[in-house]
Tab-separated table of C-alpha atoms and ligand atoms in Angstrom:
chain	number	residue	atom	x	y	z
A	1	UNK	CA	12.520	-9.051	-10.584
A	2	UNK	CA	10.204	-7.557	-8.003
A	3	UNK	CA	7.973	-4.741	-8.856
A	4	UNK	CA	8.825	-1.325	-7.263
A	5	UNK	CA	5.940	0.693	-6.202
A	6	UNK	CA	5.290	4.113	-5.119
A	7	UNK	CA	1.701	4.624	-3.889
A	8	UNK	CA	0.544	7.986	-2.635
A	9	UNK	CA	-2.359	7.609	0.090
A	10	UNK	CA	-4.090	10.777	-0.104
A	11	UNK	CA	-6.423	9.741	2.954
A	12	UNK	CA	-9.099	12.509	3.554
A	13	UNK	CA	-7.276	15.336	1.847
A	14	UNK	CA	-7.345	17.716	-1.054
A	15	UNK	CA	-10.280	18.953	-3.130
A	16	UNK	CA	-11.071	17.252	-6.588
A	17	UNK	CA	-9.771	19.998	-8.477
A	18	UNK	CA	-6.396	20.135	-6.346
A	19	UNK	CA	-6.391	16.281	-6.669
A	20	UNK	CA	-6.603	16.362	-10.550
A	21	UNK	CA	-4.190	19.215	-10.826
A	22	UNK	CA	-1.616	17.019	-8.580
A	23	UNK	CA	-1.773	14.214	-10.671
A	24	UNK	CA	-1.631	16.087	-13.767
A	25	UNK	CA	1.584	17.956	-12.592
A	26	UNK	CA	3.287	14.631	-11.347
A	27	UNK	CA	2.336	12.830	-14.581
A	28	UNK	CA	3.670	15.748	-16.793
A	29	UNK	CA	7.043	15.466	-14.918
A	30	UNK	CA	7.327	11.856	-14.247
A	31	UNK	CA	10.853	10.595	-14.870
A	32	UNK	CA	11.154	7.566	-17.267
A	33	UNK	CA	10.276	4.617	-14.902
A	34	UNK	CA	12.064	1.243	-14.952
A	35	UNK	CA	10.142	-1.534	-16.126
A	36	UNK	CA	8.985	-2.942	-13.550
A	37	UNK	CA	8.249	0.294	-11.443
A	38	UNK	CA	4.765	1.644	-10.875
A	39	UNK	CA	3.278	4.810	-9.449
A	40	UNK	CA	-0.373	4.449	-7.789
A	41	UNK	CA	-2.529	7.729	-6.776
A	42	UNK	CA	-4.806	6.091	-3.896
A	43	UNK	CA	-7.560	8.933	-3.870
A	44	UNK	CA	-11.208	9.609	-1.948
A	45	UNK	CA	-14.166	8.030	-3.800
A	46	UNK	CA	-15.221	11.382	-4.907
A	47	UNK	CA	-12.043	11.931	-6.791
A	48	UNK	CA	-11.712	8.729	-8.591
A	49	UNK	CA	-13.887	9.368	-11.490
A	50	UNK	CA	-11.987	12.626	-12.144
A	51	UNK	CA	-8.470	11.409	-11.644
A	52	UNK	CA	-9.073	8.405	-13.868
A	53	UNK	CA	-9.329	10.464	-17.024
A	54	UNK	CA	-5.950	12.218	-16.133
A	55	UNK	CA	-4.475	8.594	-15.594
A	56	UNK	CA	-5.863	7.061	-18.430
A	57	UNK	CA	-4.959	9.882	-20.551
A	58	UNK	CA	-1.120	9.219	-20.046
A	59	UNK	CA	-1.625	5.720	-21.931
A	60	UNK	CA	1.324	4.809	-19.340
A	61	UNK	CA	0.347	1.324	-17.901
A	62	UNK	CA	2.872	2.006	-15.031
A	63	UNK	CA	0.625	4.852	-13.561
A	64	UNK	CA	-2.451	3.455	-11.761
A	65	UNK	CA	-5.583	4.427	-9.790
A	66	UNK	CA	-6.173	3.148	-6.508
A	67	UNK	CA	-8.705	3.309	-3.825
A	68	UNK	CA	-8.235	3.385	-0.142
A	69	UNK	CA	-11.034	1.024	0.847
A	70	UNK	CA	-13.810	-1.171	-0.347
A	71	UNK	CA	-16.367	-3.430	0.939
A	72	UNK	CA	-16.338	-7.079	0.829
A	73	UNK	CA	-19.985	-7.637	-0.427
A	74	UNK	CA	-21.022	-7.276	-4.214
A	75	UNK	CA	-24.014	-4.943	-3.378
A	76	UNK	CA	-26.962	-4.274	-1.102
A	77	UNK	CA	-28.005	-2.332	2.102
A	78	UNK	CA	-24.521	-1.251	3.265
A	79	UNK	CA	-25.115	2.446	4.028
A	80	UNK	CA	-22.108	4.343	3.077
A	81	UNK	CA	-19.738	1.603	1.614
A	82	UNK	CA	-18.372	0.835	-1.664
A	83	UNK	CA	-18.175	-2.334	-3.886
A	84	UNK	CA	-15.500	-3.473	-5.731
A	85	UNK	CA	-17.395	-3.424	-9.143
A	86	UNK	CA	-18.024	0.323	-8.335
A	87	UNK	CA	-14.283	0.894	-7.947
A	88	UNK	CA	-13.588	-1.114	-10.970
A	89	UNK	CA	-15.892	0.882	-13.040
A	90	UNK	CA	-14.020	4.074	-12.445
A	91	UNK	CA	-10.738	2.382	-13.352
A	92	UNK	CA	-9.371	1.381	-10.127
A	93	UNK	CA	-7.016	-1.498	-10.208
A	94	UNK	CA	-5.318	-1.319	-6.518
A	95	UNK	CA	-6.974	-0.948	-3.247
A	96	UNK	CA	-5.529	-0.387	0.299
A	97	UNK	CA	-6.608	-2.960	2.747
A	98	UNK	CA	-5.727	-2.878	6.518
A	99	UNK	CA	-4.301	0.591	6.836
A	100	UNK	CA	-3.840	1.114	10.605
A	101	UNK	CA	-6.230	4.143	10.486
A	102	UNK	CA	-9.109	1.530	9.474
A	103	UNK	CA	-7.863	-1.034	11.941
A	104	UNK	CA	-7.671	1.558	14.718
A	105	UNK	CA	-10.540	4.177	13.928
A	106	UNK	CA	-13.049	2.166	12.348
A	107	UNK	CA	-12.707	-1.249	14.054
A	108	UNK	CA	-11.728	-3.249	11.182
A	109	UNK	CA	-10.615	-6.845	12.449
A	110	UNK	CA	-8.740	-9.267	11.059
A	111	UNK	CA	-11.434	-11.383	9.472
A	112	UNK	CA	-13.103	-8.255	7.517
A	113	UNK	CA	-9.525	-7.574	6.085
A	114	UNK	CA	-9.236	-11.391	5.242
A	115	UNK	CA	-13.094	-11.135	3.371
A	116	UNK	CA	-12.112	-7.888	1.827
A	117	UNK	CA	-8.827	-9.265	0.681
A	118	UNK	CA	-10.464	-12.638	-0.700
A	119	UNK	CA	-13.266	-10.426	-2.476
A	120	UNK	CA	-10.249	-7.997	-4.315
A	121	UNK	CA	-8.328	-11.392	-5.191
A	122	UNK	CA	-11.533	-12.889	-6.824
A	123	UNK	CA	-11.812	-9.494	-8.779
A	124	UNK	CA	-8.567	-9.299	-9.897
A	125	UNK	CA	-7.537	-6.393	-8.153
A	126	UNK	CA	-4.081	-5.397	-6.938
A	127	UNK	CA	-4.283	-5.306	-2.886
A	128	UNK	CA	-1.898	-3.125	-0.803
A	129	UNK	CA	-2.065	-5.133	2.162
A	130	UNK	CA	-0.849	-2.752	5.333
A	131	UNK	CA	0.495	-4.193	8.507
A	132	UNK	CA	2.562	-2.702	11.390
A	133	UNK	CA	2.756	-2.348	15.117
A	134	UNK	CA	2.017	0.538	17.455
A	135	UNK	CA	4.809	2.070	19.472
A	136	UNK	CA	3.905	0.181	22.850
A	137	UNK	CA	4.449	-3.302	20.938
A	138	UNK	CA	7.799	-1.920	19.383
A	139	UNK	CA	9.070	-0.964	22.979
A	140	UNK	CA	8.254	-4.344	24.258
A	141	UNK	CA	10.249	-5.685	21.215
A	142	UNK	CA	7.196	-7.811	20.256
A	143	UNK	CA	6.919	-6.448	16.447
A	144	UNK	CA	7.894	-9.452	14.649
A	145	UNK	CA	5.135	-11.363	16.332
A	146	UNK	CA	2.681	-8.732	16.211
A	147	UNK	CA	3.220	-8.372	12.120
A	148	UNK	CA	3.305	-12.345	11.850
A	149	UNK	CA	-0.068	-12.415	13.592
A	150	UNK	CA	-1.446	-9.805	11.107
A	151	UNK	CA	-0.301	-11.530	8.076
A	152	UNK	CA	-1.204	-14.913	9.129
A	153	UNK	CA	-4.796	-13.960	10.070
A	154	UNK	CA	-5.825	-12.090	6.956
A	155	UNK	CA	-3.554	-13.188	4.282
A	156	UNK	CA	-2.036	-16.614	4.572
A	157	UNK	CA	-4.917	-18.550	3.663
A	158	UNK	CA	-4.645	-17.570	0.052
A	159	UNK	CA	-2.730	-19.860	-2.513
A	160	UNK	CA	1.003	-18.919	-3.504
A	161	UNK	CA	-0.509	-18.070	-6.862
A	162	UNK	CA	-2.902	-15.682	-5.509
A	163	UNK	CA	-0.550	-14.084	-3.390
A	164	UNK	CA	2.194	-13.621	-6.242
A	165	UNK	CA	-0.550	-12.290	-8.642
A	166	UNK	CA	-2.461	-9.730	-6.078
A	167	UNK	CA	-0.712	-8.989	-3.171
A	168	UNK	CA	1.940	-6.256	-2.245
A	169	UNK	CA	2.453	-5.973	1.346
A	170	UNK	CA	3.038	-2.367	3.206
A	171	UNK	CA	5.011	-2.360	6.377
A	172	UNK	CA	3.925	0.630	8.281
A	173	UNK	CA	4.795	1.092	11.728
A	174	UNK	CA	2.016	3.130	13.314
A	175	UNK	CA	4.628	5.172	15.254
A	176	UNK	CA	6.014	6.347	12.015
A	177	UNK	CA	2.687	7.145	10.574
A	178	UNK	CA	2.032	10.973	10.217
A	179	UNK	CA	4.587	11.778	13.166
A	180	UNK	CA	7.665	12.683	11.252
A	181	UNK	CA	9.480	9.772	13.011
A	182	UNK	CA	10.792	7.485	10.189
A	183	UNK	CA	11.901	3.722	10.669
A	184	UNK	CA	15.678	3.873	10.221
A	185	UNK	CA	16.906	2.008	7.748
A	186	UNK	CA	18.013	-0.726	10.039
A	187	UNK	CA	14.623	-1.389	11.505
A	188	UNK	CA	12.708	-1.108	7.967
A	189	UNK	CA	15.152	-3.865	6.619
A	190	UNK	CA	15.118	-5.978	9.612
A	191	UNK	CA	11.272	-5.824	9.354
A	192	UNK	CA	11.020	-6.419	5.655
A	193	UNK	CA	13.489	-9.068	5.956
A	194	UNK	CA	11.226	-10.797	8.742
A	195	UNK	CA	8.135	-10.564	6.466
A	196	UNK	CA	9.994	-11.956	3.622
A	197	UNK	CA	11.106	-14.955	5.810
A	198	UNK	CA	7.460	-15.481	6.867
A	199	UNK	CA	6.450	-15.541	3.261
A	200	UNK	CA	9.279	-17.992	2.253
A	201	UNK	CA	7.925	-20.227	5.278
A	202	UNK	CA	4.506	-20.049	4.205
A	203	UNK	CA	4.617	-19.953	0.112
A	204	UNK	CA	8.478	-20.903	-0.448
A	205	UNK	CA	11.441	-19.018	-1.247
A	206	UNK	CA	10.859	-18.305	-4.728
A	207	UNK	CA	7.320	-16.875	-4.125
A	208	UNK	CA	8.708	-14.831	-1.371
A	209	UNK	CA	11.304	-13.180	-3.570
A	210	UNK	CA	8.728	-12.138	-6.084
A	211	UNK	CA	6.279	-10.306	-3.576
A	212	UNK	CA	6.895	-6.431	-3.152
A	213	UNK	CA	7.260	-4.979	0.270
A	214	UNK	CA	6.637	-1.491	0.706
A	215	UNK	CA	7.712	0.724	3.552
A	216	UNK	CA	5.122	3.442	4.941
A	217	UNK	CA	5.460	5.943	7.804
A	218	UNK	CA	6.962	9.322	7.242
A	219	UNK	CA	8.595	8.511	4.032
A	220	UNK	CA	9.650	11.927	2.089
A	221	UNK	CA	12.053	13.407	-0.253
A	222	UNK	CA	15.063	13.272	2.137
A	223	UNK	CA	14.920	9.646	3.459
A	224	UNK	CA	13.341	7.834	0.431
A	225	UNK	CA	16.519	6.905	-1.223
A	226	UNK	CA	18.179	5.462	1.606
A	227	UNK	CA	14.940	3.396	2.777
A	228	UNK	CA	14.490	2.235	-0.869
A	229	UNK	CA	18.069	0.904	-1.089
A	230	UNK	CA	17.576	-1.710	1.497
A	231	UNK	CA	17.666	-5.168	-0.179
A	232	UNK	CA	14.012	-5.692	1.250
A	233	UNK	CA	12.256	-2.780	0.654
A	234	UNK	CA	10.571	-2.352	-2.762
A	235	UNK	CA	9.085	1.225	-2.400
A	236	UNK	CA	6.807	3.227	-0.520
A	237	UNK	CA	3.170	3.597	0.587
A	238	UNK	CA	3.299	7.626	1.278
A	239	UNK	CA	0.785	9.868	2.975
A	240	UNK	CA	1.567	13.347	3.760
A	241	UNK	CA	4.552	13.814	1.292
A	242	UNK	CA	2.077	12.384	-1.507
A	243	UNK	CA	-0.194	15.547	-1.502
A	244	UNK	CA	2.313	17.889	-3.271
A	245	UNK	CA	4.203	17.116	-6.675
A	246	UNK	CA	7.286	18.771	-5.285
A	247	UNK	CA	7.365	16.335	-2.162
A	248	UNK	CA	5.937	13.307	-4.425
A	249	UNK	CA	8.123	13.431	-7.473
A	250	UNK	CA	11.435	12.870	-5.548
A	251	UNK	CA	10.263	9.855	-4.092
A	252	UNK	CA	8.954	8.639	-7.363
A	253	UNK	CA	12.701	9.611	-8.491
A	254	UNK	CA	14.055	7.425	-5.442
A	255	UNK	CA	12.595	4.372	-6.838
A	256	UNK	CA	13.821	4.881	-10.458
B	1	PGA	P1	2.664	9.345	6.339
B	1	PGA	O1	1.621	8.376	6.015
B	1	PGA	O2	3.720	9.096	5.177
B	1	PGA	O3	1.944	10.736	6.434
B	1	PGA	O4	3.255	8.985	7.532
B	1	PGA	C1	1.682	6.965	5.301
B	1	PGA	C2	0.434	6.082	5.343
B	1	PGA	O5	-0.097	6.247	6.448
B	1	PGA	O6	0.326	5.388	4.390
């Protein structure tokens, strides 16, 4: 059975107090999660320590603390960066890698994402690896090749065991992120099936069936159930709708 995951990506939003309140509220109203389902809160760095207490206090091993970024180096003169060990120390077990905002706004290239992934895998962390095409690529119907290239450049050097133990893929078409335009269920399923076939080709069918593929991009309370019902959609990476318990909880319920 593949893991089902709903992860909230807060980006650069919420005060620490608002973040802690949000997590406490979501946890207090959390539906009973099926055995293979997980909820992850990916907070800004300054919030992690405080949110970690709330997450740990639940004693629920299906609720996790995530970070939105990390550096691949262990320590040193990297002003403004954060190491994996520092994240682990606050209780983080999952890290987003390759979000389109990091790729586009902060110039993160395939090689840097590969090095971060390797460092996270070596540290036993769970990697939420994002991929997805810009609008122009979708309009020219080249999205399959575009995503295949993102995966092969930064992920497909891993072993099948490493993939299975550490990697979740999040397909986030850039044209759907924060725009209110969601991929249709057909578009999402088609791309998720394509990603799974790439995984099968690279690592074998059995492994491909075990790797979770999340959808991200204007996923909300109204469309989550329909998207998560697609055969190859194993949950969601949620931005805007993860910032309020009223909008995040129904998405969690949609995976239950
Ligand atoms: P959105 O963001 O849900 O606000 O579109 C998703 C993401 O960027 O992870």
